[in-house]
Short mmCIF file of C-alpha atoms and ligand atoms in Angstrom, two decimals:
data_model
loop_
_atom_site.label_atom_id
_atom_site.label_comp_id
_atom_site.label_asym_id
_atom_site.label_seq_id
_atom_site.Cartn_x
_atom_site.Cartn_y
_atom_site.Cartn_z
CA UNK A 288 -13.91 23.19 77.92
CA UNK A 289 -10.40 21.55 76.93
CA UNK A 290 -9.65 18.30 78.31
CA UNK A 291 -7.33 19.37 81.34
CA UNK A 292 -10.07 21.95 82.15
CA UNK A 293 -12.83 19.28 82.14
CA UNK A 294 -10.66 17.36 84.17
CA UNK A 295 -10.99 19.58 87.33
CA UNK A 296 -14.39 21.19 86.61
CA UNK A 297 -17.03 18.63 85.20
CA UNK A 298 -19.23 17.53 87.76
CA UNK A 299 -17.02 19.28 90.50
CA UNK A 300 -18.92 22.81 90.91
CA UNK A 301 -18.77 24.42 94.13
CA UNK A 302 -21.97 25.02 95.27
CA UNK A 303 -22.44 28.82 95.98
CA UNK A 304 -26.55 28.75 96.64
CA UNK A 305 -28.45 29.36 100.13
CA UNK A 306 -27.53 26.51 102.33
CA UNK A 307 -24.59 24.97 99.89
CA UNK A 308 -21.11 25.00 102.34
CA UNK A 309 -19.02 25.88 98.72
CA UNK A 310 -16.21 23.13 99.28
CA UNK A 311 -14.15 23.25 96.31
CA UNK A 312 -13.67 19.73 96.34
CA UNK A 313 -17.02 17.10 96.35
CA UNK A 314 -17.32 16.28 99.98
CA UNK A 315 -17.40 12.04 100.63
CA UNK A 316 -21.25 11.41 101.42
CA UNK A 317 -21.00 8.32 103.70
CA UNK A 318 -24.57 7.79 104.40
CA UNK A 319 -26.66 4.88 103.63
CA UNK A 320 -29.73 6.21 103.25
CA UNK A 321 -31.35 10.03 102.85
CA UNK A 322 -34.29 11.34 105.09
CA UNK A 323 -37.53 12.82 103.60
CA UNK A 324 -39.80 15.36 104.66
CA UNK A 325 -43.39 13.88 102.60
CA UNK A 326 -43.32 10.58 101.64
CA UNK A 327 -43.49 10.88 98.20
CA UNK A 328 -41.26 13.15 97.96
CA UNK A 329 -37.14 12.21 98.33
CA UNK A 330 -35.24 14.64 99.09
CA UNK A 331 -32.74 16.19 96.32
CA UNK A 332 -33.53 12.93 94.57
CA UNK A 333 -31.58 10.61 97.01
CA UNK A 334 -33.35 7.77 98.61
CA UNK A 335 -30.39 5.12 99.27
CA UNK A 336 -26.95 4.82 98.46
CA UNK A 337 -26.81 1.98 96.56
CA UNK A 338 -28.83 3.29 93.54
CA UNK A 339 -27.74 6.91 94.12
CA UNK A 340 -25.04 8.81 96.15
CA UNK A 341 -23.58 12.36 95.29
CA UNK A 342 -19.95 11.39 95.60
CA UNK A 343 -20.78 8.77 93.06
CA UNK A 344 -22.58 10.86 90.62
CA UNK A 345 -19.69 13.53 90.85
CA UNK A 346 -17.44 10.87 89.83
CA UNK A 347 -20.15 9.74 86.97
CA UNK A 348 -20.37 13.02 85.83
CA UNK A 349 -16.79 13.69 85.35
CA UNK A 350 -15.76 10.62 83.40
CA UNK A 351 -18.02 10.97 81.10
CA UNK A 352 -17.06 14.11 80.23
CA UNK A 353 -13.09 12.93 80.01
CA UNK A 354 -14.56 10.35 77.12
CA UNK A 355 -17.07 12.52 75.46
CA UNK A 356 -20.17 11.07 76.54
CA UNK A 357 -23.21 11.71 78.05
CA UNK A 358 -23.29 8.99 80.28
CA UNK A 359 -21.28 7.03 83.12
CA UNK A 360 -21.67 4.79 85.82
CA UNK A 361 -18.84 3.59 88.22
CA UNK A 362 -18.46 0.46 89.61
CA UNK A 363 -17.13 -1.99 92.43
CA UNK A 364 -13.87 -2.75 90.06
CA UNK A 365 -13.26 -3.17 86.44
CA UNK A 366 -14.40 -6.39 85.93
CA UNK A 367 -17.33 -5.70 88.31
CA UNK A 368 -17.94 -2.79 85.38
CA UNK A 369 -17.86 -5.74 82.75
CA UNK A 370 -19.89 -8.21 85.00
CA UNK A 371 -22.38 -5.88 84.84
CA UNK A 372 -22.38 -4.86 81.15
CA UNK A 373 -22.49 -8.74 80.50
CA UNK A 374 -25.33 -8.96 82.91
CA UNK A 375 -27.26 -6.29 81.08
CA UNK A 376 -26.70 -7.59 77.48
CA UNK A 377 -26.56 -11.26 77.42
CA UNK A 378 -28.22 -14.50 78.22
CA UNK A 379 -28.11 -18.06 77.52
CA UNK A 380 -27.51 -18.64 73.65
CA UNK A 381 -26.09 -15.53 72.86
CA UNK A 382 -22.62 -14.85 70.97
CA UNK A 383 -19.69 -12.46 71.86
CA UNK A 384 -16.83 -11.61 69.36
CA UNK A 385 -13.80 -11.02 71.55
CA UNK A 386 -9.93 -9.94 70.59
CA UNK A 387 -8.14 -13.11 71.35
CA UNK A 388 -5.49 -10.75 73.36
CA UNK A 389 -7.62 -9.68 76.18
CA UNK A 390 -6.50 -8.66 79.55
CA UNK A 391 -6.43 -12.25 81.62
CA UNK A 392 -9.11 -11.61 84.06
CA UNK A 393 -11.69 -10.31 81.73
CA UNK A 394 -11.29 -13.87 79.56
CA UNK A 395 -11.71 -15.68 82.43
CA UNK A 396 -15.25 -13.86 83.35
CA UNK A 397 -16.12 -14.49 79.69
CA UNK A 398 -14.80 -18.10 79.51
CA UNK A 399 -15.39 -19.57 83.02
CA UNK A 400 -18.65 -17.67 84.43
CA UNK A 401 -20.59 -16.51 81.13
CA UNK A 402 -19.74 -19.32 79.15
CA UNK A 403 -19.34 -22.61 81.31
CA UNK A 404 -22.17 -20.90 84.02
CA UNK A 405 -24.69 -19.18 81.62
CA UNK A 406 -23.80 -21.06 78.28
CA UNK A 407 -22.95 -17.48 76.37
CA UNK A 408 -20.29 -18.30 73.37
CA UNK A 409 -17.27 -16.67 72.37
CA UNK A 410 -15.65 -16.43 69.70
CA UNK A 411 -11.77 -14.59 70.35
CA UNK A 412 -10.77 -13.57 66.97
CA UNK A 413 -7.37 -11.98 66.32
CA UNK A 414 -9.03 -8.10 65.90
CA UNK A 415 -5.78 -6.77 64.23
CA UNK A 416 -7.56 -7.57 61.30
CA UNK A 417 -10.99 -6.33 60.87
CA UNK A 418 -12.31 -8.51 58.73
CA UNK A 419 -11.74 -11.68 60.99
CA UNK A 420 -14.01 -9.65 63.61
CA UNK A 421 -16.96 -9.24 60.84
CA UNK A 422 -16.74 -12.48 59.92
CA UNK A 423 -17.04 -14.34 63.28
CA UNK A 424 -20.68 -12.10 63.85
CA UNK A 425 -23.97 -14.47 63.41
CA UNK A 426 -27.18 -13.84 64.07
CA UNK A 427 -26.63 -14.43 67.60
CA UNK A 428 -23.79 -12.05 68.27
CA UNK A 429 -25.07 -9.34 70.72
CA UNK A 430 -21.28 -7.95 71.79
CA UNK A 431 -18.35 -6.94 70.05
CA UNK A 432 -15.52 -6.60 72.66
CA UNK A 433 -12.44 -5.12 72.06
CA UNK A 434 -9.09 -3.95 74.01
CA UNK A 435 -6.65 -1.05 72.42
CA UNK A 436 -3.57 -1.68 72.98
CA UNK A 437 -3.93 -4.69 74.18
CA UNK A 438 -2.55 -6.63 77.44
CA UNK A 439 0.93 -7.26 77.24
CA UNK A 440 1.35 -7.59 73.92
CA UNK A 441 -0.03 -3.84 72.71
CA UNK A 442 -1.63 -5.53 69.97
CA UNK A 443 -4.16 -2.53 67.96
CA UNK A 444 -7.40 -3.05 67.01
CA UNK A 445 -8.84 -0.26 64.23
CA UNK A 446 -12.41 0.72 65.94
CA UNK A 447 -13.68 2.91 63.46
CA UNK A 448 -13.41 0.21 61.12
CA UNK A 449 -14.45 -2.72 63.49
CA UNK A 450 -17.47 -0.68 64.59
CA UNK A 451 -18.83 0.29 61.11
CA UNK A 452 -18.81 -3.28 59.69
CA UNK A 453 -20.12 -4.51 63.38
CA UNK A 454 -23.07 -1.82 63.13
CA UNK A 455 -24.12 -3.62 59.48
CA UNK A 456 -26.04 -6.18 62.09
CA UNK A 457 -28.44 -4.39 64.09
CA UNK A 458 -28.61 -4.68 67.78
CA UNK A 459 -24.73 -5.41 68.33
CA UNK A 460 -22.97 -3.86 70.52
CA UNK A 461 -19.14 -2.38 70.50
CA UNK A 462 -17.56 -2.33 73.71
CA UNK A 463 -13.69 -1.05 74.10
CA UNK A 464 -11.79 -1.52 77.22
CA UNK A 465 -9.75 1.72 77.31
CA UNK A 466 -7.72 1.29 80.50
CA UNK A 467 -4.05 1.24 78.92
CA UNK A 468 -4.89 4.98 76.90
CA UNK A 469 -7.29 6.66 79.62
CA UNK A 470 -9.32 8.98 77.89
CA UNK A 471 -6.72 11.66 77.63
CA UNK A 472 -4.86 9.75 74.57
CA UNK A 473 -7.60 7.62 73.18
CA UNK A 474 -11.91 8.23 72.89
CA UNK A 475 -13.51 5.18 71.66
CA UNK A 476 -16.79 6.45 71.35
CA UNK A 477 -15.92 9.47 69.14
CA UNK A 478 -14.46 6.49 66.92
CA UNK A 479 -17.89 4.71 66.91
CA UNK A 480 -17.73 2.46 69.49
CA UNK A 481 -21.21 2.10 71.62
CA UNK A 482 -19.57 1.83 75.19
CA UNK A 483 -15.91 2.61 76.72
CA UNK A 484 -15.36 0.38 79.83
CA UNK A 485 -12.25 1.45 82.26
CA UNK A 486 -10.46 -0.08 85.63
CA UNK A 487 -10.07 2.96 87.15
CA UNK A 488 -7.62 1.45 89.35
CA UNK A 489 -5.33 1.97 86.67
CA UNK A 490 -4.51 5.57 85.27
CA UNK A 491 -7.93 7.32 86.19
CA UNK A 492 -7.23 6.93 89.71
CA UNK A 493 -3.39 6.64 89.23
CA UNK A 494 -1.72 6.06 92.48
CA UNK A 495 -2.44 2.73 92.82
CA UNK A 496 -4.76 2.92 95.94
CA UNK A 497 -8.21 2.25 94.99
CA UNK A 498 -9.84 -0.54 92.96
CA UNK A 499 -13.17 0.58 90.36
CA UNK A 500 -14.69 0.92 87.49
CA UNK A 501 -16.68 2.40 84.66
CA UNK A 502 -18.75 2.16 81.83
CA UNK A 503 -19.26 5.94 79.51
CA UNK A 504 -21.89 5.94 76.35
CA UNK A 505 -24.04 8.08 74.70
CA UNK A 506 -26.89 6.12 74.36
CA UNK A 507 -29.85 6.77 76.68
CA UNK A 508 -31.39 3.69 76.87
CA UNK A 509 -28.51 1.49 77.29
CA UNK A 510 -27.23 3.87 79.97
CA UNK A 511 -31.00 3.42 81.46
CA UNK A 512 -30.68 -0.61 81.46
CA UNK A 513 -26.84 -0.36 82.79
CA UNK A 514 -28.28 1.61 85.56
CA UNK A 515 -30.73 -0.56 86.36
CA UNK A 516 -28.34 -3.50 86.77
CA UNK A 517 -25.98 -1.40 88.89
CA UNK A 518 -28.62 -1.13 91.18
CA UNK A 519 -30.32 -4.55 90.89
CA UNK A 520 -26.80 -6.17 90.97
CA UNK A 521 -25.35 -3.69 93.43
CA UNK A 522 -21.58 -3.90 91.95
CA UNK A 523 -21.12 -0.04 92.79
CA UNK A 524 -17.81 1.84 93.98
CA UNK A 525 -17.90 2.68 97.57
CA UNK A 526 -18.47 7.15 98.14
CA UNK A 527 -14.05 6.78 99.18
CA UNK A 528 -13.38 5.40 96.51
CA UNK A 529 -15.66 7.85 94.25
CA UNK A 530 -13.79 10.88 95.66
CA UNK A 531 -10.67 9.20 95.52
CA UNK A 532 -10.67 8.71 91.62
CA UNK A 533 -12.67 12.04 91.63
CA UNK A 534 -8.98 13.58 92.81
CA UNK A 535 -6.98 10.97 90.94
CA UNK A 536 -8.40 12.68 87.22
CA UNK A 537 -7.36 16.06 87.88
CA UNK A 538 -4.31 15.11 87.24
CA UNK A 539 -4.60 12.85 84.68
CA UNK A 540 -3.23 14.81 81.79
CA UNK A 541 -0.20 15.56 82.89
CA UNK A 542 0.84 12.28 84.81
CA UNK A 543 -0.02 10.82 80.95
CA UNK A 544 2.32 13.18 79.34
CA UNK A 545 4.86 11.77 81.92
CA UNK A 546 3.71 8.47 81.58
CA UNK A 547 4.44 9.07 77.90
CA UNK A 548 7.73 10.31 78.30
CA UNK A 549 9.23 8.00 80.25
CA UNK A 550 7.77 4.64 78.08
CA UNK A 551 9.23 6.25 75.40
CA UNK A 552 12.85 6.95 76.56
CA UNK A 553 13.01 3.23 78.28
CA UNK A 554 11.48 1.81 74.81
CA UNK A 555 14.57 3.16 73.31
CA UNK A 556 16.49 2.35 75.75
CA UNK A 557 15.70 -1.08 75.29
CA UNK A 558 16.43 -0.68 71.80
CA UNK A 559 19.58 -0.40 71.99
CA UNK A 560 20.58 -3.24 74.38
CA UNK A 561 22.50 -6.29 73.20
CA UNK A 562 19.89 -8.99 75.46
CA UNK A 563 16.80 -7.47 74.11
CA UNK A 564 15.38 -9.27 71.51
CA UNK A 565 12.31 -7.28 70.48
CA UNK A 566 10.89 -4.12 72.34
CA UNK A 567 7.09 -3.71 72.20
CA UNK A 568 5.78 -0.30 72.21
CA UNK A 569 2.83 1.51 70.28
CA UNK A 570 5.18 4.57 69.88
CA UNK A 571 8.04 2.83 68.16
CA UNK A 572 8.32 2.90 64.53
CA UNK A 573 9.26 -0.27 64.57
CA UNK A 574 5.37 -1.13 65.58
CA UNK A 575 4.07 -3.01 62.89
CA UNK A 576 0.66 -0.87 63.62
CA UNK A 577 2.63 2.02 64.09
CA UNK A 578 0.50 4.06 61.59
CA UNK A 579 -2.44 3.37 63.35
CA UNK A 580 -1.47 3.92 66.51
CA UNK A 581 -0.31 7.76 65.12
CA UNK A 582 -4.28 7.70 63.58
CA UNK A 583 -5.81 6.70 66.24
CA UNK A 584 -4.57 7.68 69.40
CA UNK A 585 -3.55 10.99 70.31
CA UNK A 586 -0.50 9.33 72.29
CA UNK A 587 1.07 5.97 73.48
CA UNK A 588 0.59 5.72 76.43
CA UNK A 589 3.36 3.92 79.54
CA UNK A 590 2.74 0.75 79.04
CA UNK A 591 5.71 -1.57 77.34
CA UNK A 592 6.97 -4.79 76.71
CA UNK A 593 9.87 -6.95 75.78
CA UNK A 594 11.70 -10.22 75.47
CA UNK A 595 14.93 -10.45 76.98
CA UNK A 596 17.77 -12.73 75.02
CA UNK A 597 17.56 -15.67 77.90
CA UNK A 598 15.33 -18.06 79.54
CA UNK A 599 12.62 -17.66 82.61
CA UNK A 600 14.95 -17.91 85.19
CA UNK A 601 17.16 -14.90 83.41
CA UNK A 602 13.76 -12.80 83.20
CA UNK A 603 13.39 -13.49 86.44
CA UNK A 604 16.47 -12.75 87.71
CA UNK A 605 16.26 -9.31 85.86
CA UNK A 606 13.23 -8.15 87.39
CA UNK A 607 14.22 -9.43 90.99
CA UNK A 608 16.76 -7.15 90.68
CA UNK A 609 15.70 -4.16 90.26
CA UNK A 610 14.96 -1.54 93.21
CA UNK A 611 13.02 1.69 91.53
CA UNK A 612 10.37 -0.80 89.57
CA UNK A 613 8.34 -2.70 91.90
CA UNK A 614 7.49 -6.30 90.87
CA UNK A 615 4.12 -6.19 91.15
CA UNK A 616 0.35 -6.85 88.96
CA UNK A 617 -1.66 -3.83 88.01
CA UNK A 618 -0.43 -0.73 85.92
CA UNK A 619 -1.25 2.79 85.57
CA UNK A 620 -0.22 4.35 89.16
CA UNK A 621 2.44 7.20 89.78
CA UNK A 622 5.13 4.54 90.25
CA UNK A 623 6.98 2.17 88.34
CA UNK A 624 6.11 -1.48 88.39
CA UNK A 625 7.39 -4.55 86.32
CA UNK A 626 6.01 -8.06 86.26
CA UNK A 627 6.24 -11.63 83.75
CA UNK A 628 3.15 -11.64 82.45
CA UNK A 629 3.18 -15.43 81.83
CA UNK A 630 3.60 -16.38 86.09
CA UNK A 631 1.59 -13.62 87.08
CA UNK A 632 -0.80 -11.69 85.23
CA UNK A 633 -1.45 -14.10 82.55
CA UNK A 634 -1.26 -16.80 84.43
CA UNK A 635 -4.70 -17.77 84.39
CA UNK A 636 -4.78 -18.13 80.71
CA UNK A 637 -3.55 -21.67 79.21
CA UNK A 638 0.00 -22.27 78.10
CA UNK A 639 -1.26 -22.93 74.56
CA UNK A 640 -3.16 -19.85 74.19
CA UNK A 641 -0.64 -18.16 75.25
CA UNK A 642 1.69 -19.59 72.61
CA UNK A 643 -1.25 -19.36 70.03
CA UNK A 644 -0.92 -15.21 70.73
CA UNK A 645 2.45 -15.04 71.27
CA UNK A 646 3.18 -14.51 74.41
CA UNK A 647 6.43 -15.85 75.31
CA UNK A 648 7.56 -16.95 78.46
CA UNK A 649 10.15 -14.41 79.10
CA UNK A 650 8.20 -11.56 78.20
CA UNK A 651 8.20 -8.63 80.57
CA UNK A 652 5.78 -6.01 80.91
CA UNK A 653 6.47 -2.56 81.77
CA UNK A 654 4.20 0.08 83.36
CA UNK A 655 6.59 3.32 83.40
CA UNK A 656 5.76 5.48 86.17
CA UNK A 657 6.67 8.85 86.47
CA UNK A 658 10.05 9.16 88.85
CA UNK A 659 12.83 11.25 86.75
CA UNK A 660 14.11 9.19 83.84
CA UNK A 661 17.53 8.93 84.71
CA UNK A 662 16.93 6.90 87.75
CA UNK A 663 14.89 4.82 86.08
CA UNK A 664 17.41 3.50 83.36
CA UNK A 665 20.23 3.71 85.45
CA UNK A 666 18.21 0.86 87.31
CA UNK A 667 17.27 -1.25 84.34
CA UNK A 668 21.66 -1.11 83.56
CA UNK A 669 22.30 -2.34 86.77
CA UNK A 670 19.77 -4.90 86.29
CA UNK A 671 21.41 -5.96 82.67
CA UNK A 672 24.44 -7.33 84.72
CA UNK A 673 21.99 -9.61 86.39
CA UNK A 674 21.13 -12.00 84.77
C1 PLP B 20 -7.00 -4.20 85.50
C2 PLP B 20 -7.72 -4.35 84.22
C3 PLP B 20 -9.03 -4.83 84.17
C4 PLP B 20 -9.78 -5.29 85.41
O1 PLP B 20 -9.99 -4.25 86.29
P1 PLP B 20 -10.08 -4.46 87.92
O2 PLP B 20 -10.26 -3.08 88.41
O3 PLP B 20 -8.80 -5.09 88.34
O4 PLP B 20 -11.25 -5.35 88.16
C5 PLP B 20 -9.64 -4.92 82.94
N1 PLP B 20 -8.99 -4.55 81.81
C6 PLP B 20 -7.72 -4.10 81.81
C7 PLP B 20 -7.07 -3.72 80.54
C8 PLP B 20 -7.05 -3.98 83.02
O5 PLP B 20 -5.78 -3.54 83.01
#
């Protein structure tokens, strides 16, 4: 099956046998627990809907087939995914090897709670070059952890490469946070990488109503131990929200083409304007990892940045004004949102990291959504005379 057809079908069959009511979509299994006939024996597997429910393991079932694996598990919310990765991999003493451009909130889990709490180091690296990621690996490093493009700078990171000098130390793992490409233009584990972590409140779900997570591998017993912590820890997504983000993927192809589209058009737009001082965008030639953007990804996704020619208050000003793109956190749903990742989303990391990656003040982060194109940059003129 092709990706769009994989999409609708994988773990979404109809079921056709004696007793099965053949709804074409999963039904939402609410209940909390499953009766049995004979003690030992539970029925269709199910005994309580924290370690198992169907809706769930629909859900499971399809996302791992979007990233080519054999394996998923879904989760309370992205970083309840990565809580529970973290869980499952480290304790006190251990080292991570982190890209020093990481999306705010999963920093703070690693900095604040594994690190302060549970005494795990890290080491964030700048991953655009390989070689800085090999070299910060000891003997204690059990987690390589990596985000491509990265969060709001769309920084690259070359996987293949990072996971073939990673896997010269046995026992580390490579984990890639693939929320900004969704599956549909980018599969880290056909690259090399050992896990593929998503917030499906992003693009898998894509209509910014429901908050989850993943985690998609190949390997058996890593899947066995994540599954084990997702039901010792209990961080799992709600049956709703399962079918919900079960709906959400069908469509996923071609809201990314449109995605696409539009990130593209506005990233030229941009271009061109007199106040812009740099657009940021993984399908400009003017990348600097443009070439390995084309190599590895199969597209760039809808996610942008840029730095306007004037201070915070003009940035602010700019975005205040305009009515299609809603100023608002999160990315990845149907509709267009804008935000200054310095006072909002990346507020929570400190002014001199923030400097030390580059991310300037005035820098404003686009998630294009997929309205028609013309509306969209007539708003972002209008806005021009703003500020
Ligand atoms: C939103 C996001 C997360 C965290 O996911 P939640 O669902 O909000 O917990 C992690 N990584 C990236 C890149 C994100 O955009």
């Amino acid at each position: 099956m092709k990706f769009e057809t994989r999409a609708i079908h994988a773990g979404e069959k109809p079921n056709l046998k004696e007793g099965g009511s053949g709804d074409v979509a999963k039904p939402i299994h609410l209940a909390s627990t499953y009766a049995r006939e004979k003690v030992d024996v539970p029925t269709a597997g199910y005994e309580y809907s924290r370690t198992d429910n169907p809706t769930r393991d629909a859900l499971q079932e399809r996302l791992a087939a979007l990233e080519n694996a054999r394996h998923g598990l879904v989760f309370a919310s992205g970083l309840g995914a990565e809580t529970s990765l973290f869980l499952t991999l480290l304790q006190n003493g251990d080292h991570v090897v982190a890209f020093d451009d990481l999306y705010g909130g999963t920093r703070r889990l690693m900095t604040r709670i594994f690190n302060e709490r549970f005494q795990v180091d890290v080491s964030f690296v700048d991953a655009r070059d390989a070689q800085q990621v090999a070299a910060a690996i000891n003997e204690r490093t059990k987690l390589v952890w990596l985000e491509t493009p990265t969060n709001p700078l769309l920084k690259l990171c070359d996987i293949k490469a990072i996971a073939e000098l990673a896997h010269r130390h046995p026992g580390v793992v490579v984990g890639v946070d693939n929320t900004f490409m969704s599956p549909y233009f980018q599969r880290p584990l056909d690259l090399g990488a050992d896990i593929v972590m998503h917030s499906t409140t992003k693009y898998l779900n894509g209509h910014s109503d429901s908050v989850g997570g993943a985690l998609m591998m190949n390997d058996s017993d890593l899947y066995a131990r994540l599954k084990f912590t997702q039901n010792a820890a209990g961080a799992i997504l709600s049956p709703f929200d399962s079918y919900m983000i079960l709906r959400g993927t069908k469509t996923l192809a071609v809201r990314m083409r449109q995605h696409q589209e539009n990130a593209l058009a506005i990233a030229r737009f941009l271009e061109k304007q007199s106040r812009v001082n740099r657009v940021i965008y993984p399908g400009l030639a003017s990348h600097p990892q443009y070439a390995l953007a084309c190599a590895q990804m199969s597209g760039f996704g809808g996610m942008l940045s840029f730095e306007l020619d004037s201070d915070v208050e003009g940035a602010k000003r700019f975005v205040e004004a305009l009515h299609y793109f809603a100023l608002a956190e999160s990315l990845g749903g149907v509709e267009s949102l804008i935000e200054l990742p310095a006072v909002m989303t990346h507020a929570s990391v400190p002014p001199e990291e923030r400097r030390k990656i580059g991310l300037a003040d005035g820098l404003i982060r686009i998630s294009a959504g997929i309205e028609h194109i013309d509306d969209l940059i007539e708003d972002l003129e209008q806005a021009f005379s703003k500020i």
